[in-house]
Short mmCIF file of C-alpha atoms in Angstrom, two decimals:
data_model
loop_
_atom_site.label_atom_id
_atom_site.label_comp_id
_atom_site.label_asym_id
_atom_site.label_seq_id
_atom_site.Cartn_x
_atom_site.Cartn_y
_atom_site.Cartn_z
CA MET A 94 -13.96 7.61 -41.32
CA GLY A 95 -17.37 6.05 -41.29
CA LYS A 96 -18.16 4.40 -38.06
CA ILE A 97 -19.09 6.37 -34.90
CA THR A 98 -19.22 4.68 -31.42
CA ARG A 99 -20.86 6.56 -28.72
CA TYR A 100 -20.39 6.42 -24.95
CA HIS A 101 -22.65 8.19 -22.37
CA LEU A 102 -21.02 8.64 -19.00
CA ASP A 103 -23.46 9.10 -16.28
CA PRO A 104 -22.44 11.70 -13.60
CA ARG A 105 -19.52 10.46 -11.49
CA THR A 106 -18.67 7.43 -13.62
CA GLY A 107 -15.98 6.53 -16.11
CA VAL A 108 -15.14 4.33 -19.10
CA GLY A 109 -12.16 2.49 -20.52
CA PHE A 110 -11.83 1.67 -24.28
CA LEU A 111 -9.36 1.14 -27.15
CA LEU A 112 -8.72 4.05 -29.49
CA GLY A 113 -6.90 3.06 -32.63
CA ARG A 114 -4.20 5.13 -34.31
CA GLY A 115 -5.89 7.76 -36.57
CA GLU A 116 -9.25 7.52 -34.69
CA VAL A 117 -10.68 10.71 -33.39
CA LEU A 118 -12.24 11.08 -29.99
CA ARG A 119 -14.74 13.81 -29.27
CA VAL A 120 -15.23 14.67 -25.56
CA ILE A 121 -18.56 16.53 -25.21
CA ASP A 122 -19.87 18.39 -22.19
CA PRO A 123 -23.61 18.16 -22.88
CA GLU A 124 -24.83 20.42 -20.19
CA GLY A 125 -21.85 22.70 -19.56
CA GLU A 126 -19.50 23.25 -16.61
CA GLN A 127 -18.52 19.53 -16.23
CA VAL A 128 -14.94 18.20 -16.07
CA SER A 129 -13.66 15.10 -17.88
CA ASP A 130 -10.37 13.44 -16.83
CA LEU A 131 -8.54 11.67 -19.56
CA VAL A 132 -5.62 9.28 -19.41
CA ALA A 133 -3.96 7.11 -22.09
CA PHE A 134 -1.64 4.23 -22.36
CA ARG A 135 0.09 2.66 -25.40
CA ARG A 136 -2.05 -0.40 -26.17
CA ASP A 137 0.78 -2.93 -26.72
CA ASP A 138 3.01 -1.59 -23.88
CA PRO A 139 1.30 0.32 -20.99
CA THR A 140 4.60 1.20 -19.45
CA GLU A 141 4.24 4.12 -22.06
CA TRP A 142 1.76 6.52 -20.60
CA LEU A 143 0.49 10.00 -21.19
CA SER A 144 2.91 12.44 -19.56
CA SER A 145 1.92 15.95 -18.19
CA GLY A 146 5.45 16.84 -17.71
CA ARG A 147 6.61 16.10 -21.28
CA SER A 148 3.45 17.59 -22.85
CA ILE A 149 3.94 20.80 -20.87
CA ASP A 150 7.64 20.95 -21.68
CA TYR A 151 7.38 20.32 -25.42
CA ASN A 152 4.53 22.64 -25.82
CA ASN A 153 5.96 25.29 -23.43
CA THR A 154 2.64 25.99 -21.98
CA ILE A 155 0.33 24.53 -19.20
CA TYR A 156 -2.76 25.28 -21.22
CA LEU A 157 -2.97 22.81 -24.18
CA THR A 158 -5.40 23.60 -26.87
CA THR A 159 -5.89 23.12 -30.62
CA GLY A 160 -2.91 22.07 -32.61
CA HIS A 161 -1.00 20.88 -29.43
CA MET A 162 0.45 17.36 -29.19
CA LEU A 163 0.24 15.28 -26.11
CA TYR A 164 3.32 13.25 -25.42
CA SER A 165 4.15 9.98 -23.67
CA ASN A 166 6.72 9.48 -20.92
CA ASN A 167 8.81 8.13 -23.67
CA SER A 168 8.57 11.42 -25.64
CA GLN A 169 6.39 9.88 -28.39
CA PRO A 170 3.29 11.58 -29.85
CA MET A 171 0.06 10.10 -28.23
CA LEU A 172 -2.73 12.38 -28.96
CA THR A 173 -3.25 15.64 -31.12
CA ILE A 174 -5.84 18.24 -30.18
CA LEU A 175 -7.73 18.79 -33.41
CA GLU A 176 -10.37 21.10 -32.15
CA ASP A 177 -11.07 22.82 -28.80
CA ARG A 178 -14.25 24.85 -28.31
CA VAL A 179 -13.28 25.91 -24.82
CA GLY A 180 -9.64 26.82 -24.65
CA LYS A 181 -9.01 26.11 -20.94
CA HIS A 182 -8.15 22.79 -19.48
CA ASP A 183 -5.90 21.51 -16.66
CA PHE A 184 -2.85 19.31 -16.82
CA LEU A 185 -1.32 19.96 -13.38
CA LEU A 186 -3.53 18.07 -11.00
CA THR A 187 -4.03 14.34 -10.40
CA PRO A 188 -7.60 12.93 -10.72
CA CYS A 189 -9.81 13.45 -7.69
CA SER A 190 -9.40 10.40 -5.29
CA GLN A 191 -10.83 9.11 -2.08
CA GLU A 192 -7.69 10.40 -0.38
CA MET A 193 -8.06 13.94 -1.91
CA PHE A 194 -11.57 14.30 -0.48
CA ARG A 195 -10.19 13.16 2.87
CA LEU A 196 -7.07 15.50 2.85
CA LEU A 197 -8.69 18.63 1.29
CA TYR A 198 -12.32 18.39 2.37
CA ASN A 199 -12.28 16.16 5.54
CA LEU A 200 -14.66 13.74 3.93
CA GLU A 201 -14.53 10.28 5.42
CA GLY A 202 -16.09 7.31 3.93
CA TYR A 203 -16.81 6.46 0.27
CA HIS A 204 -16.94 9.31 -2.26
CA PRO A 205 -17.00 8.51 -5.99
CA SER A 206 -13.82 9.75 -7.60
CA CYS A 207 -12.15 9.98 -11.05
CA PHE A 208 -9.25 7.97 -9.66
CA GLY A 209 -11.48 5.18 -8.55
CA ASN A 210 -13.42 5.21 -11.80
CA LEU A 211 -10.34 5.07 -13.85
CA VAL A 212 -9.04 2.05 -11.79
CA THR A 213 -12.22 0.29 -12.14
CA ASN A 214 -12.49 0.77 -15.89
CA LEU A 215 -8.80 0.20 -16.82
CA ALA A 216 -8.57 -3.10 -14.96
CA GLN A 217 -9.84 -4.95 -17.96
CA TYR A 218 -6.68 -3.86 -19.87
CA GLY A 219 -4.28 -4.91 -17.15
CA ILE A 220 -3.67 -1.42 -15.88
CA ALA A 221 -3.36 -0.83 -12.09
CA GLY A 222 -4.02 2.21 -10.05
CA HIS A 223 -0.32 2.86 -9.47
CA GLN A 224 0.28 3.37 -13.14
CA ILE A 225 -2.24 6.17 -13.41
CA PRO A 226 -0.27 9.55 -13.74
CA THR A 227 -1.58 13.15 -13.74
CA THR A 228 -4.67 13.15 -16.00
CA PHE A 229 -5.57 15.61 -18.83
CA ASN A 230 -8.47 17.30 -17.08
CA ILE A 231 -10.58 18.54 -20.03
CA PHE A 232 -12.71 21.60 -19.20
CA MET A 233 -11.06 21.94 -15.73
CA ASN A 234 -10.54 25.63 -15.12
CA VAL A 235 -7.34 26.15 -13.01
CA ASP A 236 -5.62 29.47 -12.71
CA VAL A 237 -1.98 30.00 -11.51
CA GLY A 238 -1.54 33.20 -9.58
CA PRO A 239 1.71 35.20 -9.62
CA THR A 240 2.90 33.54 -6.36
CA GLY A 241 2.21 30.09 -7.88
CA SER A 242 -1.06 29.46 -5.86
CA LEU A 243 -3.95 27.74 -7.77
CA THR A 244 -7.59 28.77 -8.10
CA ILE A 245 -10.17 26.25 -9.37
CA GLY A 246 -13.06 28.01 -11.09
CA PRO A 247 -16.26 26.76 -12.83
CA PRO A 248 -15.35 25.26 -16.18
CA LEU A 249 -15.76 27.64 -19.16
CA SER A 250 -17.55 24.96 -21.20
CA ARG A 251 -21.13 25.65 -22.16
CA ALA A 252 -23.74 23.10 -23.15
CA GLY A 253 -22.45 21.21 -26.28
CA ASP A 254 -18.87 22.32 -26.08
CA PHE A 255 -16.32 19.70 -26.92
CA MET A 256 -12.62 18.84 -27.60
CA GLU A 257 -11.49 16.56 -30.42
CA LEU A 258 -8.34 14.51 -30.00
CA ARG A 259 -6.71 12.25 -32.68
CA ALA A 260 -4.80 9.00 -31.44
CA GLU A 261 -1.29 9.00 -32.87
CA GLN A 262 -0.65 5.46 -31.60
CA ASP A 263 -3.02 2.52 -30.83
CA LEU A 264 -4.02 3.41 -27.22
CA VAL A 265 -5.93 2.32 -24.20
CA VAL A 266 -8.04 5.31 -22.98
CA GLY A 267 -9.78 6.05 -19.79
CA VAL A 268 -12.26 8.89 -19.45
CA THR A 269 -14.46 10.12 -16.63
CA ALA A 270 -17.32 12.48 -15.82
CA CYS A 271 -15.66 14.14 -12.84
CA SER A 272 -16.79 13.49 -9.18
CA ALA A 273 -15.36 16.63 -7.57
CA GLU A 274 -17.90 19.16 -6.37
CA LYS A 275 -15.51 22.17 -6.72
CA SER A 276 -14.34 21.33 -10.28
CA ASN A 277 -17.87 21.25 -11.68
CA ASN A 278 -19.53 24.20 -9.94
CA ASN A 279 -21.29 21.94 -7.50
CA ARG A 280 -23.51 20.01 -9.87
CA PHE A 281 -22.49 16.64 -11.37
CA LYS A 282 -23.34 16.25 -14.94
CA PRO A 283 -22.76 13.58 -17.70
CA ILE A 284 -20.08 13.49 -20.28
CA ASP A 285 -20.69 12.12 -23.89
CA LEU A 286 -18.09 10.58 -26.00
CA GLU A 287 -17.96 9.91 -29.80
CA VAL A 288 -15.26 7.82 -31.37
CA TYR A 289 -14.84 8.44 -35.19
CA ALA A 290 -13.12 5.34 -36.72
CA MET B 95 21.48 12.59 14.33
CA GLY B 96 25.15 11.97 14.24
CA LYS B 97 26.33 10.51 10.97
CA ILE B 98 26.74 12.65 7.87
CA THR B 99 27.15 11.11 4.47
CA ARG B 100 28.32 13.33 1.55
CA TYR B 101 27.93 12.92 -2.12
CA HIS B 102 29.64 15.14 -4.67
CA LEU B 103 27.90 15.18 -8.04
CA ASP B 104 30.11 16.30 -10.81
CA PRO B 105 28.52 18.47 -13.45
CA ARG B 106 25.98 16.53 -15.60
CA THR B 107 25.93 13.38 -13.39
CA GLY B 108 23.54 11.80 -10.96
CA VAL B 109 23.43 9.52 -7.90
CA GLY B 110 20.92 6.93 -6.41
CA PHE B 111 20.88 6.10 -2.66
CA LEU B 112 18.73 4.90 0.26
CA LEU B 113 17.27 7.58 2.51
CA GLY B 114 15.69 6.27 5.69
CA ARG B 115 12.58 7.61 7.31
CA GLY B 116 13.53 10.64 9.41
CA GLU B 117 16.78 11.25 7.74
CA VAL B 118 17.50 14.65 6.26
CA LEU B 119 18.77 15.27 2.82
CA ARG B 120 20.49 18.62 2.13
CA VAL B 121 20.79 19.54 -1.56
CA ILE B 122 23.41 22.21 -1.90
CA ASP B 123 24.31 24.36 -4.96
CA PRO B 124 27.93 25.07 -4.25
CA GLU B 125 28.52 27.50 -7.14
CA GLY B 126 25.02 28.94 -7.64
CA GLU B 127 22.66 28.83 -10.65
CA GLN B 128 22.60 25.04 -10.94
CA VAL B 129 19.49 22.83 -11.06
CA SER B 130 19.21 19.47 -9.28
CA ASP B 131 16.40 17.11 -10.35
CA LEU B 132 15.09 14.87 -7.49
CA VAL B 133 12.83 11.76 -7.67
CA ALA B 134 11.79 9.34 -4.88
CA PHE B 135 10.26 5.91 -4.45
CA ARG B 136 9.06 3.90 -1.61
CA ARG B 137 11.85 1.62 -0.76
CA ASP B 138 9.89 -1.62 -0.23
CA ASP B 139 7.36 -0.96 -3.01
CA PRO B 140 8.55 1.32 -5.88
CA THR B 141 5.10 1.34 -7.38
CA GLU B 142 4.62 4.24 -4.96
CA TRP B 143 6.49 7.18 -6.39
CA LEU B 144 6.81 11.01 -5.86
CA SER B 145 3.78 12.60 -7.54
CA SER B 146 3.94 16.20 -8.79
CA GLY B 147 0.23 16.20 -9.35
CA ARG B 148 -0.69 15.12 -5.83
CA SER B 149 1.90 17.51 -4.27
CA ILE B 150 0.70 20.44 -6.31
CA ASP B 151 -2.98 19.59 -5.54
CA TYR B 152 -2.53 19.23 -1.72
CA ASN B 153 -0.38 22.22 -1.30
CA ASN B 154 -2.43 24.30 -3.74
CA THR B 155 0.64 25.84 -5.29
CA ILE B 156 3.05 25.01 -8.09
CA TYR B 157 5.95 26.60 -6.02
CA LEU B 158 6.82 24.22 -3.01
CA THR B 159 8.96 25.58 -0.29
CA THR B 160 9.61 25.56 3.47
CA GLY B 161 6.89 23.61 5.32
CA HIS B 162 5.39 21.96 2.32
CA MET B 163 4.95 18.21 2.13
CA LEU B 164 5.74 16.14 -1.01
CA TYR B 165 3.29 13.26 -1.60
CA SER B 166 3.35 10.02 -3.41
CA ASN B 167 0.89 8.85 -6.10
CA ASN B 168 -0.77 6.92 -3.26
CA SER B 169 -1.39 10.27 -1.34
CA GLN B 170 1.12 9.40 1.33
CA PRO B 171 3.72 11.78 2.71
CA MET B 172 7.19 11.15 1.19
CA LEU B 173 9.32 14.26 1.94
CA THR B 174 8.81 17.37 3.99
CA ILE B 175 10.71 20.64 3.04
CA LEU B 176 12.41 21.64 6.31
CA GLU B 177 14.39 24.62 4.95
CA ASP B 178 14.65 26.37 1.64
CA ARG B 179 17.19 29.16 1.02
CA VAL B 180 16.03 29.96 -2.44
CA GLY B 181 12.26 29.70 -2.61
CA LYS B 182 11.86 28.97 -6.34
CA HIS B 183 11.69 25.39 -7.72
CA ASP B 184 9.94 23.63 -10.58
CA PHE B 185 7.58 20.70 -10.26
CA LEU B 186 5.96 20.98 -13.71
CA LEU B 187 8.54 19.69 -16.21
CA THR B 188 10.06 16.28 -16.73
CA PRO B 189 13.89 15.74 -16.39
CA CYS B 190 15.81 16.74 -19.42
CA SER B 191 16.32 13.77 -21.75
CA GLN B 192 18.00 12.85 -25.13
CA GLU B 193 14.61 13.23 -26.63
CA MET B 194 14.18 16.64 -25.11
CA PHE B 195 17.33 17.89 -26.58
CA ARG B 196 16.26 16.51 -30.00
CA LEU B 197 12.71 17.83 -29.91
CA LEU B 198 13.37 21.41 -28.52
CA TYR B 199 16.95 22.15 -29.54
CA ASN B 200 17.49 19.88 -32.72
CA LEU B 201 20.44 18.27 -31.01
CA GLU B 202 21.23 14.80 -32.54
CA GLY B 203 23.48 12.24 -30.95
CA TYR B 204 24.42 11.74 -27.34
CA HIS B 205 23.80 14.54 -24.82
CA PRO B 206 24.10 13.91 -21.12
CA SER B 207 20.65 14.17 -19.53
CA CYS B 208 19.02 14.00 -16.05
CA PHE B 209 16.71 11.28 -17.27
CA GLY B 210 19.71 9.22 -18.48
CA ASN B 211 21.49 9.86 -15.22
CA LEU B 212 18.53 8.85 -13.10
CA VAL B 213 17.97 5.67 -15.23
CA THR B 214 21.65 4.69 -14.74
CA ASN B 215 21.77 5.28 -11.04
CA LEU B 216 18.30 3.88 -10.18
CA ALA B 217 18.86 0.64 -11.98
CA GLN B 218 20.66 -0.87 -8.93
CA TYR B 219 17.35 -0.54 -7.06
CA GLY B 220 15.28 -2.30 -9.80
CA ILE B 221 13.76 0.99 -11.03
CA ALA B 222 13.30 1.26 -14.80
CA GLY B 223 13.18 4.47 -16.92
CA HIS B 224 9.41 4.13 -17.48
CA GLN B 225 8.77 4.45 -13.74
CA ILE B 226 10.46 7.79 -13.56
CA PRO B 227 7.77 10.60 -13.25
CA THR B 228 7.92 14.44 -13.33
CA THR B 229 10.87 15.22 -11.11
CA PHE B 230 11.02 17.87 -8.39
CA ASN B 231 13.52 20.22 -10.11
CA ILE B 232 15.25 21.95 -7.25
CA PHE B 233 16.54 25.56 -8.05
CA MET B 234 14.98 25.38 -11.47
CA ASN B 235 13.41 28.83 -12.06
CA VAL B 236 10.21 28.50 -14.24
CA ASP B 237 7.60 31.29 -14.53
CA VAL B 238 4.13 30.76 -15.76
CA GLY B 239 2.68 33.72 -17.68
CA PRO B 240 -0.89 34.79 -17.80
CA THR B 241 -1.56 32.77 -20.92
CA GLY B 242 0.00 29.72 -19.53
CA SER B 243 3.32 29.95 -21.38
CA LEU B 244 6.45 28.93 -19.45
CA THR B 245 9.62 30.96 -19.19
CA ILE B 246 12.85 29.31 -17.92
CA GLY B 247 15.23 31.72 -16.23
CA PRO B 248 18.58 31.32 -14.51
CA PRO B 249 18.10 29.65 -11.04
CA LEU B 250 17.82 32.20 -8.25
CA SER B 251 20.28 30.09 -6.04
CA ARG B 252 23.67 31.69 -5.07
CA ALA B 253 26.75 29.77 -4.04
CA GLY B 254 26.08 27.68 -0.98
CA ASP B 255 22.37 27.90 -1.05
CA PHE B 256 20.51 24.76 -0.16
CA MET B 257 17.26 22.91 0.43
CA GLU B 258 16.67 20.40 3.22
CA LEU B 259 14.20 17.62 2.93
CA ARG B 260 13.12 15.09 5.55
CA ALA B 261 12.20 11.63 4.54
CA GLU B 262 8.77 10.55 5.77
CA GLN B 263 9.18 6.97 4.70
CA ASP B 264 12.01 4.72 3.81
CA LEU B 265 12.84 5.78 0.34
CA VAL B 266 15.02 5.32 -2.81
CA VAL B 267 16.13 8.63 -3.99
CA GLY B 268 17.78 9.77 -7.25
CA VAL B 269 19.34 13.33 -7.64
CA THR B 270 21.29 14.90 -10.50
CA ALA B 271 23.36 17.84 -11.35
CA CYS B 272 21.30 19.08 -14.32
CA SER B 273 22.52 18.72 -17.87
CA ALA B 274 20.34 21.30 -19.59
CA GLU B 275 22.12 24.39 -20.83
CA LYS B 276 19.03 26.64 -20.55
CA SER B 277 18.19 25.65 -16.98
CA ASN B 278 21.59 26.41 -15.51
CA ASN B 279 22.37 29.70 -17.24
CA ASN B 280 24.62 27.95 -19.83
CA ARG B 281 27.28 26.66 -17.37
CA PHE B 282 27.35 23.18 -15.78
CA LYS B 283 28.11 23.09 -12.21
CA PRO B 284 28.36 20.46 -9.42
CA ILE B 285 25.79 19.66 -6.81
CA ASP B 286 26.72 18.57 -3.28
CA LEU B 287 24.57 16.41 -1.09
CA GLU B 288 24.62 15.82 2.69
CA VAL B 289 22.55 13.12 4.41
CA TYR B 290 21.95 13.52 8.14
CA ALA B 291 21.11 10.18 9.75
#
């Protein structure tokens, strides 16, 4: 544990990179109230991918936080949440996409999106859009009402808050600074990443 | 609308079949308190698959019922719920699997599972296990508490209750009679299907 690699994600952008087993990824919200979508694939076999359904099932909660393990579709450990300074994140919703902006907000034409940014940045690892599952939406604040309806509120993250995740396998990881107005309290902000190798 | 095709699923089994655009699938719980996991793929391109994340997002609820549309990962309509005699179904959890029984219940050795039954019955359509996403778990009764924790109760379905879904594309569909003790109030029962073409 000596080397630190840093990535700065400008608002409404994304990045793809390799995260080795045992390495720790810190996802930082430098200004507060910004969401960061995360997805992961097994490096040597991307047919193994981060599974919201298995992670929710095995942890018996929709709100994953410190100490929880994130599992693959093959029920293998992928990432462990080592530290969480916020405590509220979403694992129900797919990343925002061009189609989402059209269907939910009647926006036609190009709109930057987490899905688009993940596709662009994961292509270098041979991962295509159809392989991107429900993302782990760090800092996204989603409540489930008694009838099952969802309410998206401003993230609870304040400037400098972060989450740390340890890779349990050699992974390909995609991370974004989210492009959805509603998820980020209507102001797009950057996301900072640090990888401790 | 003249032809009716029927499938009888013995307890802890599954089936795969083609469902044409406009055809209606009725999923029947003949004895009550039995869960049936459903998954769907676009027939001419199985890289398009039923997406829990997009369906939950676009309907803004975790509980899908009459009138709701189920979407693909590509944000296209796949199935419309025409009628729902129960009103409580799960779209958060992955199908039960050998690994789930090991991780959650310490069961070693073979245990029939929805995941295994889907893999077996979808192989004829060239669909592999790693392509199976979170299933739509019809009649499965999952509550989300205020802290996000999940409680699985007996299904609310009584003998003869059903859900009807219309295909919005030509689909490959997989359906099970669930193999998980906890989901079915500790007794395994059959599931009946009717396809109205």
